[in-house]
mmCIF file of C-alpha atoms and ligand atoms in Angstrom:
data_model
loop_
_atom_site.group_PDB
_atom_site.id
_atom_site.type_symbol
_atom_site.label_atom_id
_atom_site.label_comp_id
_atom_site.label_asym_id
_atom_site.label_seq_id
_atom_site.Cartn_x
_atom_site.Cartn_y
_atom_site.Cartn_z
ATOM 1 C CA UNK A 1 0.000 0.000 0.000
ATOM 2 C CA UNK A 2 1.154 3.546 -0.709
ATOM 3 C CA UNK A 3 1.178 6.456 1.733
ATOM 4 C CA UNK A 4 -2.235 7.809 0.762
ATOM 5 C CA UNK A 5 -3.991 4.475 1.318
ATOM 6 C CA UNK A 6 -1.989 3.822 4.446
ATOM 7 C CA UNK A 7 -3.089 7.194 5.805
ATOM 8 C CA UNK A 8 -6.717 6.146 5.356
ATOM 9 C CA UNK A 9 -6.225 2.743 6.923
ATOM 10 C CA UNK A 10 -4.529 4.283 9.982
ATOM 11 C CA UNK A 11 -6.609 7.431 10.497
ATOM 12 C CA UNK A 12 -9.927 6.420 8.865
ATOM 13 C CA UNK A 13 -10.294 9.482 6.603
ATOM 14 C CA UNK A 14 -8.632 10.570 3.383
ATOM 15 C CA UNK A 15 -5.392 12.545 3.434
ATOM 16 C CA UNK A 16 -5.858 16.017 1.993
ATOM 17 C CA UNK A 17 -2.306 17.166 1.417
ATOM 18 C CA UNK A 18 1.122 15.836 0.600
ATOM 19 C CA UNK A 19 4.181 17.645 1.931
ATOM 20 C CA UNK A 20 7.614 16.425 0.929
ATOM 21 C CA UNK A 21 11.203 17.301 1.733
ATOM 22 C CA UNK A 22 14.356 15.744 0.370
ATOM 23 C CA UNK A 23 17.252 13.613 1.499
ATOM 24 C CA UNK A 24 20.561 14.959 0.195
ATOM 25 C CA UNK A 25 24.013 14.183 -0.997
ATOM 26 C CA UNK A 26 26.909 16.559 -0.554
ATOM 27 C CA UNK A 27 29.251 16.875 -3.507
ATOM 28 C CA UNK A 28 32.017 18.332 -1.343
ATOM 29 C CA UNK A 29 32.515 20.458 1.785
ATOM 30 C CA UNK A 30 32.240 17.927 4.603
ATOM 31 C CA UNK A 31 32.321 18.857 8.266
ATOM 32 C CA UNK A 32 32.704 22.521 7.467
ATOM 33 C CA UNK A 33 29.122 23.809 7.744
ATOM 34 C CA UNK A 34 29.402 24.361 11.502
ATOM 35 C CA UNK A 35 32.745 26.113 10.925
ATOM 36 C CA UNK A 36 31.223 28.764 8.676
ATOM 37 C CA UNK A 37 32.439 27.086 5.484
ATOM 38 C CA UNK A 38 30.841 26.578 2.108
ATOM 39 C CA UNK A 39 29.099 23.308 1.322
ATOM 40 C CA UNK A 40 27.799 21.943 -1.957
ATOM 41 C CA UNK A 41 24.822 19.641 -1.365
ATOM 42 C CA UNK A 42 21.978 18.584 -3.662
ATOM 43 C CA UNK A 43 18.469 17.325 -2.878
ATOM 44 C CA UNK A 44 17.529 13.783 -3.862
ATOM 45 C CA UNK A 45 14.583 11.818 -5.161
ATOM 46 C CA UNK A 46 14.854 9.901 -1.857
ATOM 47 C CA UNK A 47 12.395 11.812 0.321
ATOM 48 C CA UNK A 48 10.224 12.153 3.352
ATOM 49 C CA UNK A 49 6.606 12.207 2.165
ATOM 50 C CA UNK A 50 4.072 13.389 4.710
ATOM 51 C CA UNK A 51 0.389 12.774 4.019
ATOM 52 C CA UNK A 52 -1.678 15.115 6.141
ATOM 53 C CA UNK A 53 -5.119 16.179 7.228
ATOM 54 C CA UNK A 54 -5.992 19.061 9.499
ATOM 55 C CA UNK A 55 -8.249 17.961 12.385
ATOM 56 C CA UNK A 56 -8.377 21.050 14.552
ATOM 57 C CA UNK A 57 -8.081 18.823 17.646
ATOM 58 C CA UNK A 58 -5.597 19.579 20.398
ATOM 59 C CA UNK A 59 -3.247 16.878 19.270
ATOM 60 C CA UNK A 60 -0.884 16.010 16.423
ATOM 61 C CA UNK A 61 -1.183 12.315 15.595
ATOM 62 C CA UNK A 62 1.793 10.740 13.875
ATOM 63 C CA UNK A 63 2.176 7.387 12.154
ATOM 64 C CA UNK A 64 5.145 6.080 10.222
ATOM 65 C CA UNK A 65 5.229 3.517 7.438
ATOM 66 C CA UNK A 66 6.742 0.271 8.701
ATOM 67 C CA UNK A 67 6.112 1.026 12.388
ATOM 68 C CA UNK A 68 2.919 0.012 14.157
ATOM 69 C CA UNK A 69 0.946 2.432 16.268
ATOM 70 C CA UNK A 70 0.216 6.126 16.453
ATOM 71 C CA UNK A 71 2.146 8.659 18.506
ATOM 72 C CA UNK A 72 0.135 11.508 19.962
ATOM 73 C CA UNK A 73 1.671 14.884 20.665
ATOM 74 C CA UNK A 74 -0.440 17.297 22.672
ATOM 75 C CA UNK A 75 -0.187 20.839 21.420
ATOM 76 C CA UNK A 76 -0.099 22.438 24.844
ATOM 77 C CA UNK A 77 2.717 20.156 26.051
ATOM 78 C CA UNK A 78 5.069 20.339 23.118
ATOM 79 C CA UNK A 79 8.167 20.674 25.261
ATOM 80 C CA UNK A 80 7.665 17.297 26.921
ATOM 81 C CA UNK A 81 8.406 14.823 24.109
ATOM 82 C CA UNK A 82 12.199 14.925 23.957
ATOM 83 C CA UNK A 83 12.438 11.238 24.812
ATOM 84 C CA UNK A 84 9.618 10.132 22.525
ATOM 85 C CA UNK A 85 10.862 7.457 20.168
ATOM 86 C CA UNK A 86 10.991 8.584 16.494
ATOM 87 C CA UNK A 87 8.355 11.337 16.867
ATOM 88 C CA UNK A 88 10.703 13.539 18.930
ATOM 89 C CA UNK A 89 11.878 15.174 15.680
ATOM 90 C CA UNK A 90 8.332 16.212 14.818
ATOM 91 C CA UNK A 91 7.628 17.352 18.364
ATOM 92 C CA UNK A 92 10.789 19.465 18.342
ATOM 93 C CA UNK A 93 9.804 21.177 15.116
ATOM 94 C CA UNK A 94 6.276 21.814 16.425
ATOM 95 C CA UNK A 95 7.735 23.193 19.655
ATOM 96 C CA UNK A 96 10.048 25.723 17.978
ATOM 97 C CA UNK A 97 7.377 26.795 15.495
ATOM 98 C CA UNK A 98 5.116 27.458 18.454
ATOM 99 C CA UNK A 99 7.897 29.331 20.270
ATOM 100 C CA UNK A 100 8.053 31.650 17.263
ATOM 101 C CA UNK A 101 4.361 32.413 17.608
ATOM 102 C CA UNK A 102 2.938 29.922 15.103
ATOM 103 C CA UNK A 103 -0.499 28.732 16.275
ATOM 104 C CA UNK A 104 0.040 24.986 15.869
ATOM 105 C CA UNK A 105 -3.139 23.242 14.759
ATOM 106 C CA UNK A 106 -4.098 19.601 15.384
ATOM 107 C CA UNK A 107 -3.585 17.265 12.448
ATOM 108 C CA UNK A 108 -2.968 13.688 11.416
ATOM 109 C CA UNK A 109 0.337 13.043 9.668
ATOM 110 C CA UNK A 110 1.474 9.854 7.983
ATOM 111 C CA UNK A 111 5.190 9.570 7.186
ATOM 112 C CA UNK A 112 6.482 7.574 4.275
ATOM 113 C CA UNK A 113 10.220 8.020 4.198
ATOM 114 C CA UNK A 114 12.214 6.719 1.243
ATOM 115 C CA UNK A 115 15.495 8.149 2.581
ATOM 116 C CA UNK A 116 17.069 5.121 4.283
ATOM 117 C CA UNK A 117 17.456 5.799 8.031
ATOM 118 C CA UNK A 118 20.993 6.193 9.344
ATOM 119 C CA UNK A 119 22.382 6.324 5.800
ATOM 120 C CA UNK A 120 24.063 9.721 5.941
ATOM 121 C CA UNK A 121 21.521 10.967 3.391
ATOM 122 C CA UNK A 122 19.760 13.110 5.984
ATOM 123 C CA UNK A 123 16.577 11.257 6.734
ATOM 124 C CA UNK A 124 16.235 13.284 9.925
ATOM 125 C CA UNK A 125 16.498 16.627 8.145
ATOM 126 C CA UNK A 126 13.913 15.455 5.602
ATOM 127 C CA UNK A 127 11.532 14.502 8.422
ATOM 128 C CA UNK A 128 12.058 17.809 10.213
ATOM 129 C CA UNK A 129 11.654 19.969 7.130
ATOM 130 C CA UNK A 130 8.572 18.107 5.854
ATOM 131 C CA UNK A 131 7.048 18.453 9.321
ATOM 132 C CA UNK A 132 7.847 22.153 9.429
ATOM 133 C CA UNK A 133 6.096 22.707 6.099
ATOM 134 C CA UNK A 134 3.034 20.678 7.116
ATOM 135 C CA UNK A 135 2.588 22.352 10.494
ATOM 136 C CA UNK A 136 3.174 25.877 9.227
ATOM 137 C CA UNK A 137 0.744 25.371 6.322
ATOM 138 C CA UNK A 138 -1.924 24.053 8.687
ATOM 139 C CA UNK A 139 -1.321 26.984 10.996
ATOM 140 C CA UNK A 140 -1.822 29.310 8.025
ATOM 141 C CA UNK A 141 1.572 30.948 8.549
ATOM 142 C CA UNK A 142 3.852 31.360 5.546
ATOM 143 C CA UNK A 143 7.525 30.898 6.337
ATOM 144 C CA UNK A 144 10.130 31.098 3.659
ATOM 145 C CA UNK A 145 11.993 27.855 3.098
ATOM 146 C CA UNK A 146 15.219 29.122 4.639
ATOM 147 C CA UNK A 147 13.408 29.822 7.890
ATOM 148 C CA UNK A 148 11.826 26.387 7.843
ATOM 149 C CA UNK A 149 15.342 24.973 7.476
ATOM 150 C CA UNK A 150 16.563 27.044 10.440
ATOM 151 C CA UNK A 151 13.683 25.962 12.669
ATOM 152 C CA UNK A 152 14.333 22.349 11.693
ATOM 153 C CA UNK A 153 18.015 22.677 12.550
ATOM 154 C CA UNK A 154 17.128 24.215 15.885
ATOM 155 C CA UNK A 155 14.841 21.257 16.662
ATOM 156 C CA UNK A 156 17.685 18.856 15.933
ATOM 157 C CA UNK A 157 20.226 20.883 17.970
ATOM 158 C CA UNK A 158 18.184 21.745 21.011
ATOM 159 C CA UNK A 159 15.358 19.214 21.137
ATOM 160 C CA UNK A 160 16.928 16.029 19.751
ATOM 161 C CA UNK A 161 20.422 17.012 20.979
ATOM 162 C CA UNK A 162 22.509 16.593 17.831
ATOM 163 C CA UNK A 163 24.615 19.674 17.308
ATOM 164 C CA UNK A 164 24.430 19.576 13.492
ATOM 165 C CA UNK A 165 25.106 22.466 11.129
ATOM 166 C CA UNK A 166 22.612 23.915 8.643
ATOM 167 C CA UNK A 167 23.630 21.985 5.512
ATOM 168 C CA UNK A 168 21.150 19.105 5.617
ATOM 169 C CA UNK A 169 18.038 21.097 6.436
ATOM 170 C CA UNK A 170 18.977 23.779 3.926
ATOM 171 C CA UNK A 171 19.460 21.256 1.113
ATOM 172 C CA UNK A 172 16.316 19.387 2.087
ATOM 173 C CA UNK A 173 14.252 22.575 1.878
ATOM 174 C CA UNK A 174 16.010 24.587 -0.835
ATOM 175 C CA UNK A 175 17.337 21.970 -3.261
ATOM 176 C CA UNK A 176 16.684 22.485 -6.966
ATOM 177 C CA UNK A 177 16.248 19.892 -9.679
ATOM 178 C CA UNK A 178 19.540 19.020 -11.421
ATOM 179 C CA UNK A 179 21.473 21.599 -9.395
ATOM 180 C CA UNK A 180 23.723 21.543 -6.372
ATOM 181 C CA UNK A 181 23.471 24.395 -3.881
ATOM 182 C CA UNK A 182 26.674 26.261 -3.110
ATOM 183 C CA UNK A 183 25.826 27.469 0.365
ATOM 184 C CA UNK A 184 27.942 29.793 2.467
ATOM 185 C CA UNK A 185 27.078 28.589 5.962
ATOM 186 C CA UNK A 186 28.272 31.759 7.657
ATOM 187 C CA UNK A 187 25.908 34.068 5.737
ATOM 188 C CA UNK A 188 23.386 31.607 4.206
ATOM 189 C CA UNK A 189 24.078 33.201 0.821
ATOM 190 C CA UNK A 190 23.659 30.562 -1.837
ATOM 191 C CA UNK A 191 23.996 29.902 -5.528
ATOM 192 C CA UNK A 192 22.535 27.090 -7.632
ATOM 193 C CA UNK A 193 25.115 25.408 -9.850
ATOM 194 C CA UNK A 194 24.035 22.910 -12.541
ATOM 195 C CA UNK A 195 25.234 19.467 -11.494
ATOM 196 C CA UNK A 196 26.084 18.505 -15.036
ATOM 197 C CA UNK A 197 28.729 15.804 -15.144
ATOM 198 C CA UNK A 198 28.564 15.192 -18.900
ATOM 199 C CA UNK A 199 29.263 11.507 -19.584
ATOM 200 C CA UNK A 200 29.512 10.805 -15.877
ATOM 201 C CA UNK A 201 26.964 9.943 -13.193
ATOM 202 C CA UNK A 202 27.031 10.138 -9.409
ATOM 203 C CA UNK A 203 26.598 6.717 -7.837
ATOM 204 C CA UNK A 204 25.400 6.678 -4.222
ATOM 205 C CA UNK A 205 26.336 3.631 -2.145
ATOM 206 C CA UNK A 206 25.520 2.807 1.462
ATOM 207 C CA UNK A 207 28.152 0.833 3.382
ATOM 208 C CA UNK A 208 25.369 -0.469 5.663
ATOM 209 C CA UNK A 209 27.527 -0.342 8.766
ATOM 210 C CA UNK A 210 25.222 -0.658 11.753
ATOM 211 C CA UNK A 211 24.477 2.742 13.281
ATOM 212 C CA UNK A 212 26.650 3.261 16.311
ATOM 213 C CA UNK A 213 27.054 6.359 18.470
ATOM 214 C CA UNK A 214 27.263 8.651 15.436
ATOM 215 C CA UNK A 215 25.617 11.545 17.265
ATOM 216 C CA UNK A 216 27.994 11.524 20.214
ATOM 217 C CA UNK A 217 31.090 11.187 18.004
ATOM 218 C CA UNK A 218 29.764 14.041 15.865
ATOM 219 C CA UNK A 219 29.345 16.270 18.898
ATOM 220 C CA UNK A 220 32.947 15.510 19.931
ATOM 221 C CA UNK A 221 34.226 16.716 16.541
ATOM 222 C CA UNK A 222 32.299 19.942 17.014
ATOM 223 C CA UNK A 223 33.958 20.488 20.371
ATOM 224 C CA UNK A 224 37.397 19.849 18.896
ATOM 225 C CA UNK A 225 37.020 22.485 16.184
ATOM 226 C CA UNK A 226 35.574 24.890 18.738
ATOM 227 C CA UNK A 227 38.704 24.375 20.839
ATOM 228 C CA UNK A 228 40.898 25.022 17.787
ATOM 229 C CA UNK A 229 39.012 28.212 16.984
ATOM 230 C CA UNK A 230 39.267 29.515 20.539
ATOM 231 C CA UNK A 231 43.040 29.005 20.536
ATOM 232 C CA UNK A 232 43.450 30.663 17.133
ATOM 233 C CA UNK A 233 41.317 33.599 18.288
ATOM 234 C CA UNK A 234 43.942 34.452 20.903
ATOM 235 C CA UNK A 235 46.271 35.503 18.073
ATOM 236 C CA UNK A 236 44.015 36.203 15.088
ATOM 237 C CA UNK A 237 40.825 38.169 14.661
ATOM 238 C CA UNK A 238 38.575 35.502 13.117
ATOM 239 C CA UNK A 239 34.962 34.500 13.679
ATOM 240 C CA UNK A 240 35.186 31.004 12.236
ATOM 241 C CA UNK A 241 37.759 28.493 11.003
ATOM 242 C CA UNK A 242 36.535 28.846 7.421
ATOM 243 C CA UNK A 243 37.927 32.385 7.353
ATOM 244 C CA UNK A 244 41.485 31.040 7.476
ATOM 245 C CA UNK A 245 43.337 30.483 4.220
ATOM 246 C CA UNK A 246 45.833 27.606 4.156
ATOM 247 C CA UNK A 247 48.564 30.249 4.531
ATOM 248 C CA UNK A 248 46.875 31.808 7.595
ATOM 249 C CA UNK A 249 46.526 28.355 9.068
ATOM 250 C CA UNK A 250 50.220 27.560 8.649
ATOM 251 C CA UNK A 251 51.048 30.641 10.698
ATOM 252 C CA UNK A 252 48.993 29.464 13.677
ATOM 253 C CA UNK A 253 49.277 25.709 13.332
ATOM 254 C CA UNK A 254 52.069 25.474 15.928
ATOM 255 C CA UNK A 255 49.596 26.615 18.592
ATOM 256 C CA UNK A 256 47.439 23.535 18.122
ATOM 257 C CA UNK A 257 48.232 20.030 19.262
ATOM 258 C CA UNK A 258 47.251 16.499 18.264
ATOM 259 C CA UNK A 259 43.674 15.827 17.203
ATOM 260 C CA UNK A 260 42.632 19.479 17.533
ATOM 261 C CA UNK A 261 45.273 20.475 14.979
ATOM 262 C CA UNK A 262 44.279 17.739 12.541
ATOM 263 C CA UNK A 263 40.597 18.656 12.756
ATOM 264 C CA UNK A 264 41.284 22.321 12.048
ATOM 265 C CA UNK A 265 43.605 21.483 9.169
ATOM 266 C CA UNK A 266 40.865 19.384 7.571
ATOM 267 C CA UNK A 267 38.394 22.259 7.809
ATOM 268 C CA UNK A 268 40.742 24.820 6.263
ATOM 269 C CA UNK A 269 41.799 22.548 3.408
ATOM 270 C CA UNK A 270 38.281 21.264 2.748
ATOM 271 C CA UNK A 271 37.054 24.849 2.363
ATOM 272 C CA UNK A 272 39.783 25.362 -0.211
ATOM 273 C CA UNK A 273 38.705 22.206 -2.040
ATOM 274 C CA UNK A 274 35.090 23.395 -2.233
ATOM 275 C CA UNK A 275 36.146 26.503 -4.149
ATOM 276 C CA UNK A 276 38.338 24.442 -6.460
ATOM 277 C CA UNK A 277 35.602 21.851 -7.018
ATOM 278 C CA UNK A 278 32.981 24.432 -7.957
ATOM 279 C CA UNK A 279 35.436 26.007 -10.364
ATOM 280 C CA UNK A 280 36.211 22.616 -11.897
ATOM 281 C CA UNK A 281 32.533 21.734 -12.258
ATOM 282 C CA UNK A 282 31.718 25.066 -13.879
ATOM 283 C CA UNK A 283 34.591 24.501 -16.319
ATOM 284 C CA UNK A 284 33.397 20.967 -17.079
ATOM 285 C CA UNK A 285 36.614 19.509 -15.648
ATOM 286 C CA UNK A 286 35.151 16.342 -14.121
ATOM 287 C CA UNK A 287 38.560 14.697 -13.786
ATOM 288 C CA UNK A 288 39.648 17.485 -11.437
ATOM 289 C CA UNK A 289 36.354 17.262 -9.557
ATOM 290 C CA UNK A 290 36.958 13.548 -9.054
ATOM 291 C CA UNK A 291 40.465 14.178 -7.767
ATOM 292 C CA UNK A 292 39.113 16.655 -5.227
ATOM 293 C CA UNK A 293 36.515 14.144 -4.047
ATOM 294 C CA UNK A 294 39.317 11.665 -3.376
ATOM 295 C CA UNK A 295 41.338 14.299 -1.497
ATOM 296 C CA UNK A 296 38.297 15.098 0.590
ATOM 297 C CA UNK A 297 37.892 11.457 1.553
ATOM 298 C CA UNK A 298 41.573 11.090 2.497
ATOM 299 C CA UNK A 299 41.319 14.168 4.682
ATOM 300 C CA UNK A 300 38.152 12.888 6.366
ATOM 301 C CA UNK A 301 39.986 9.595 6.943
ATOM 302 C CA UNK A 302 43.368 10.868 8.118
ATOM 303 C CA UNK A 303 42.697 14.288 9.650
ATOM 304 C CA UNK A 304 39.050 14.344 10.680
ATOM 305 C CA UNK A 305 38.966 10.587 11.399
ATOM 306 C CA UNK A 306 35.307 10.036 10.629
ATOM 307 C CA UNK A 307 35.464 7.285 7.988
ATOM 308 C CA UNK A 308 36.072 3.795 9.391
ATOM 309 C CA UNK A 309 37.035 0.647 7.545
ATOM 310 C CA UNK A 310 33.686 0.210 5.785
ATOM 311 C CA UNK A 311 33.610 3.658 4.130
ATOM 312 C CA UNK A 312 37.330 3.391 3.356
ATOM 313 C CA UNK A 313 36.812 0.008 1.698
ATOM 314 C CA UNK A 314 33.772 1.122 -0.275
ATOM 315 C CA UNK A 315 35.435 4.248 -1.633
ATOM 316 C CA UNK A 316 38.761 2.560 -2.300
ATOM 317 C CA UNK A 317 37.139 -0.272 -4.305
ATOM 318 C CA UNK A 318 35.304 2.419 -6.246
ATOM 319 C CA UNK A 319 38.568 4.238 -7.005
ATOM 320 C CA UNK A 320 40.122 1.032 -8.339
ATOM 321 C CA UNK A 321 37.591 0.973 -11.182
ATOM 322 C CA UNK A 322 39.052 2.627 -14.285
ATOM 323 C CA UNK A 323 35.773 4.360 -15.121
ATOM 324 C CA UNK A 324 35.546 5.999 -11.694
ATOM 325 C CA UNK A 325 37.067 9.478 -11.390
ATOM 326 C CA UNK A 326 36.687 9.857 -7.635
ATOM 327 C CA UNK A 327 34.847 8.663 -4.564
ATOM 328 C CA UNK A 328 34.288 9.886 -1.035
ATOM 329 C CA UNK A 329 32.179 9.472 2.062
ATOM 330 C CA UNK A 330 29.400 12.012 2.582
ATOM 331 C CA UNK A 331 27.571 13.310 5.643
ATOM 332 C CA UNK A 332 28.661 12.846 9.230
ATOM 333 C CA UNK A 333 30.579 9.630 8.533
ATOM 334 C CA UNK A 334 31.278 6.653 10.843
ATOM 335 C CA UNK A 335 28.989 4.738 8.459
ATOM 336 C CA UNK A 336 26.477 5.819 5.846
ATOM 337 C CA UNK A 337 27.088 6.580 2.189
ATOM 338 C CA UNK A 338 29.710 7.337 -0.419
ATOM 339 C CA UNK A 339 29.329 9.105 -3.730
ATOM 340 C CA UNK A 340 31.417 8.124 -6.750
ATOM 341 C CA UNK A 341 31.770 9.781 -10.144
ATOM 342 C CA UNK A 342 31.402 6.973 -12.676
ATOM 343 C CA UNK A 343 31.186 6.930 -16.474
ATOM 344 C CA UNK A 344 27.485 6.542 -17.327
ATOM 345 C CA UNK A 345 28.096 3.636 -19.673
ATOM 346 C CA UNK A 346 30.039 1.761 -16.972
ATOM 347 C CA UNK A 347 27.713 2.177 -13.988
ATOM 348 C CA UNK A 348 26.337 -1.358 -14.113
ATOM 349 C CA UNK A 349 29.737 -3.028 -14.139
ATOM 350 C CA UNK A 350 30.994 -0.596 -11.512
ATOM 351 C CA UNK A 351 28.220 -1.570 -9.125
ATOM 352 C CA UNK A 352 28.773 -5.278 -9.753
ATOM 353 C CA UNK A 353 32.512 -5.100 -9.085
ATOM 354 C CA UNK A 354 32.391 -2.801 -6.075
ATOM 355 C CA UNK A 355 29.519 -4.773 -4.557
ATOM 356 C CA UNK A 356 31.478 -8.024 -4.785
ATOM 357 C CA UNK A 357 34.783 -6.599 -3.579
ATOM 358 C CA UNK A 358 33.037 -4.924 -0.624
ATOM 359 C CA UNK A 359 31.185 -8.100 0.315
ATOM 360 C CA UNK A 360 34.377 -10.170 0.144
ATOM 361 C CA UNK A 361 36.239 -7.674 2.336
ATOM 362 C CA UNK A 362 33.583 -6.711 4.888
ATOM 363 C CA UNK A 363 31.281 -9.729 5.009
ATOM 364 C CA UNK A 364 27.976 -7.993 4.287
ATOM 365 C CA UNK A 365 26.643 -6.128 1.310
ATOM 366 C CA UNK A 366 26.576 -2.458 0.425
ATOM 367 C CA UNK A 367 23.419 -0.946 -1.137
ATOM 368 C CA UNK A 368 23.468 1.093 -4.322
ATOM 369 C CA UNK A 369 20.713 3.630 -4.922
ATOM 370 C CA UNK A 370 19.215 4.987 -8.092
ATOM 371 C CA UNK A 371 19.186 8.671 -7.433
ATOM 372 C CA UNK A 372 18.333 11.855 -9.236
ATOM 373 C CA UNK A 373 18.659 15.455 -8.137
ATOM 374 C CA UNK A 374 15.276 17.008 -7.390
ATOM 375 C CA UNK A 375 13.637 20.007 -5.768
ATOM 376 C CA UNK A 376 13.555 20.462 -2.001
ATOM 377 C CA UNK A 377 10.173 21.138 -0.418
ATOM 378 C CA UNK A 378 7.019 20.342 -2.377
ATOM 379 C CA UNK A 379 3.398 20.908 -1.323
ATOM 380 C CA UNK A 380 0.500 19.203 -3.166
ATOM 381 C CA UNK A 381 -3.268 19.323 -2.579
ATOM 382 C CA UNK A 382 -4.606 15.767 -2.943
HETATM 383 C C1 LIG B 401 25.791 15.830 9.236
HETATM 384 C C2 LIG B 401 25.283 17.145 9.783
HETATM 385 C C3 LIG B 401 25.611 18.308 8.843
HETATM 386 C C4 LIG B 401 27.096 18.298 8.472
HETATM 387 C C5 LIG B 401 27.538 16.907 8.025
HETATM 388 C C6 LIG B 401 29.027 16.826 7.789
HETATM 389 O O1 LIG B 401 25.120 15.473 8.063
HETATM 390 O O2 LIG B 401 23.891 17.087 9.986
HETATM 391 O O3 LIG B 401 25.246 19.523 9.448
HETATM 392 O O4 LIG B 401 27.878 18.768 9.528
HETATM 393 O O5 LIG B 401 27.182 15.904 8.963
HETATM 394 O O6 LIG B 401 29.394 17.649 6.750
#
C-alpha cells in the first residue's frame, strides 16, 4: 500500500495534502558547515513524504510507514516529548514553530520516508523539514523555506540534541532539480550550480555499517574544532575556522596540538577544495572534480577521522575501477554513504565489481541507490 492508502487505513479518513522534503548528498565540503564554510549539497529523489489532514483537535497524531501504532503529541505540552521514540523530531519542530508564535493546529500526519534511516543521506532533516512545512501550512503561517530549514536545525540541535550544522536542512528545503546548492554557511548566501557531469553519473552507495554512536562522536568533533578556533582567536581576529586560508593556518598551526590540529587542518583545506571543485565543475573539468573528491575522503579519513574501515573500503574499491574518477564518504561519517563519479556507460559493471569486492572484504553487502537530483520542499493538494 502507498502512503495515501496507508493514511486512510490508519486514520480512517482521506489525506488532503502531501508535503515532501528531500534527502541529500553533498558533492564536497564535509564537516565545514558548523565552521562557517561553504558546502555543496543537492536534494535527492529519496524523500520524506508526509500525508496530512488538518483535524483542529488539540493533538498532532503521527504514524510512520513500517512502524505500528500512532504517537500523539499534545499541542499544549510540546516541550515534553524529547524522549519520545521517532516522533521527537516532529515534536521538536512543532515546539520551535510554536515558540516563534505559530499557532500549531491539530492534524494527522502519515510519514512515508524513502530516505534510508541512518544512511548519511539526511533522513532526519527530511523529516524535520517536511514536518515544518506541514505544520506551518496548517497553521496558516507562511515561512520562507530558509526559515523552515533554520527551525528544523534548531529542533535537531536543542530538542533532539545533535549539534548539526545547517547543511542538511537547507538542502532538504532549498534543493533544486539538477542543481547543487553552493551554500555559504556563515551568511546563508547561496547559488545554484548545474550538477552537469557530462558523460559521468554520481553513484550513491551505502556501506550499511550498523548505526553506532554517530551523534555523540559528531558532537565531539564539534567540540574539537571549537577548541581550535578559541586558541586561534587568541592571536588572530577571526569569527570562524573557514575564514582562514591555508597560509593563515600555517602561521597558527604550531599553537594547536594532536587531534585538535588535525581537525582544524581538515576544515581549512576542505574549504579550499570546495572553491576548487565548484570552479572545476563550472569549467566541465570532471577529472579534477573527481580528484578533489578523493582528497576530501583522504582528509576525512586521516585528519578528521570520521570514515572507518567500511567507508574506506567502499570508496577505495570504487577508485580502483578505471571508469571511476573519484569517490568519497558524505555526511557525518562513521557509516552511511559514499558518492562516486562513474562513467554513465560503466555504472552497471561498476556496481557489480564494487559490490562483490566490498562483500568479500567486509562480510555484508553495500546498497546502491538509483538517485536523481530534485527540488527540495514540495506541497500538493490531494
Ligand atoms: C551531518 C550534519 C551536517 C554536516 C555533516 C558533515 O550530516 O547534519 O550539518 O555537519 O554531517 O558535513
